mmCIF file of C-alpha atoms in Angstrom:
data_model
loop_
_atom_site.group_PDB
_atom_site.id
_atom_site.type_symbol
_atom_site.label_atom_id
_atom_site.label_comp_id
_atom_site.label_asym_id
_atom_site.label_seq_id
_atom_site.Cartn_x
_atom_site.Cartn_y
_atom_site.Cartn_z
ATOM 1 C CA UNK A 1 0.000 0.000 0.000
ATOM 2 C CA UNK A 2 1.511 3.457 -0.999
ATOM 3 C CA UNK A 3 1.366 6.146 1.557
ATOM 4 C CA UNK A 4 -0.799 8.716 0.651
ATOM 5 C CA UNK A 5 -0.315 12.558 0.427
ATOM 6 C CA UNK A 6 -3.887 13.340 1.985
ATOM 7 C CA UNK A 7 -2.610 12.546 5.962
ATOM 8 C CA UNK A 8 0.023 15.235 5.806
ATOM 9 C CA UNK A 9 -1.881 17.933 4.014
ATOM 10 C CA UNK A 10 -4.878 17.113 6.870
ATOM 11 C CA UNK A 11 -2.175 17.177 9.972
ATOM 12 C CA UNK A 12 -0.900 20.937 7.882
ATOM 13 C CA UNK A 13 -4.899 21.779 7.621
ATOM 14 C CA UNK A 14 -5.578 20.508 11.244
ATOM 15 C CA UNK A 15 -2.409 22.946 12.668
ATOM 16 C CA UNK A 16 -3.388 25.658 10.251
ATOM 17 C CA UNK A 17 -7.214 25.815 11.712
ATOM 18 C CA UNK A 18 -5.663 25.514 15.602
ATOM 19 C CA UNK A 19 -3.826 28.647 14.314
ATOM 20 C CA UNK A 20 -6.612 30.678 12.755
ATOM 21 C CA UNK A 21 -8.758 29.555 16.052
ATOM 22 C CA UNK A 22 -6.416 30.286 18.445
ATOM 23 C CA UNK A 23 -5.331 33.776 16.879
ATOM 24 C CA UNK A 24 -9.322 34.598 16.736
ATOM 25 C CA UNK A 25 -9.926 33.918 20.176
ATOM 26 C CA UNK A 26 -7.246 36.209 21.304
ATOM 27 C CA UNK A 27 -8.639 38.660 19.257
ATOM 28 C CA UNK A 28 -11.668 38.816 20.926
ATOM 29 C CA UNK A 29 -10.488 38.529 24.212
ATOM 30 C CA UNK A 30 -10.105 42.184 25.298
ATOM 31 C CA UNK A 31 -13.530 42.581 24.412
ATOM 32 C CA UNK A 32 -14.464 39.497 26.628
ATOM 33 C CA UNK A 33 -12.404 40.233 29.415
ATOM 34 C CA UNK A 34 -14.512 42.691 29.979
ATOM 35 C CA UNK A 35 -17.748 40.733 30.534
ATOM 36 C CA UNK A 36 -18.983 39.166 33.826
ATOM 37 C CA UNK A 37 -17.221 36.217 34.714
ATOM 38 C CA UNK A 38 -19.643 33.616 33.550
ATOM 39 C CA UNK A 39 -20.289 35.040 30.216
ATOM 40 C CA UNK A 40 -16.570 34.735 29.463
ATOM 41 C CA UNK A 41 -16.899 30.919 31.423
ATOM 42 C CA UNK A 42 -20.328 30.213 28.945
ATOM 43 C CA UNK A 43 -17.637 32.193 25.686
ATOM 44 C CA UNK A 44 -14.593 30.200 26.139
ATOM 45 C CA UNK A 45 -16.293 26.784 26.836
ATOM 46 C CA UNK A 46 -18.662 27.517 23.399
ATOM 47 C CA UNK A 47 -15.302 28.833 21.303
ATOM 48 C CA UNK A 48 -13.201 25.900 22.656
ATOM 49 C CA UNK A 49 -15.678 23.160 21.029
ATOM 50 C CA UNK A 50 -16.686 24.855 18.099
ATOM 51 C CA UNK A 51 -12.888 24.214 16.659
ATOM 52 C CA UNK A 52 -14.132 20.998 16.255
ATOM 53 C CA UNK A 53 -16.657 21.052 13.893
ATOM 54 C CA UNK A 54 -14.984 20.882 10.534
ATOM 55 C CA UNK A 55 -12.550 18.381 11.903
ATOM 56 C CA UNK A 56 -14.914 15.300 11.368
ATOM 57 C CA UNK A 57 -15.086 16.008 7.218
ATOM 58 C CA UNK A 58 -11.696 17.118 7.295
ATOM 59 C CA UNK A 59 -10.801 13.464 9.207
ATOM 60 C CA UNK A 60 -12.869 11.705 6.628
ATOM 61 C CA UNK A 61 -11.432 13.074 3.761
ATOM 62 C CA UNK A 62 -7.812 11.931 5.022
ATOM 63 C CA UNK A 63 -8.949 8.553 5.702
ATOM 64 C CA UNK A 64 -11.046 7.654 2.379
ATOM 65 C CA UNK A 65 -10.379 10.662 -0.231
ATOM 66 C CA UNK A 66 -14.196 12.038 0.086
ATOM 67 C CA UNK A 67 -15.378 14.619 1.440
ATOM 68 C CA UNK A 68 -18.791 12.710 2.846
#
């Protein structure tokens, strides 16, 4: 079986999104840190699992070539 090129472009794509997330939540965050403290508790916990929403097509397509 030849290795294919899809896992390393998905582990680049998978870093690359951590990056765009991470820098967008810091972005925010002087606006946030200015909120009560649950709001930024309720902000944080919602921006921390929304990351992983395009991971499950992004998964699939490195594992089979398709998108769904």
């Amino acid at each position: 079986m030849t290795p294919s090129w899809r896992k390393p472009a998905g582990i680049f794509a998978i870093l690359a999104l951590i990056l765009f997330w991470c820098g967008l939540v810091a972005s925010l965050s002087p606006m946030v840190g200015r909120w009560h403290w649950v709001a930024q508790l309720l902000f944080y916990l919602v921006m921390g699992m929304i990351w992983i929403a395009p991971l499950k097509p992004l998964l699939q397509w490195m594992e089979t070539g398709r998108w769904r």
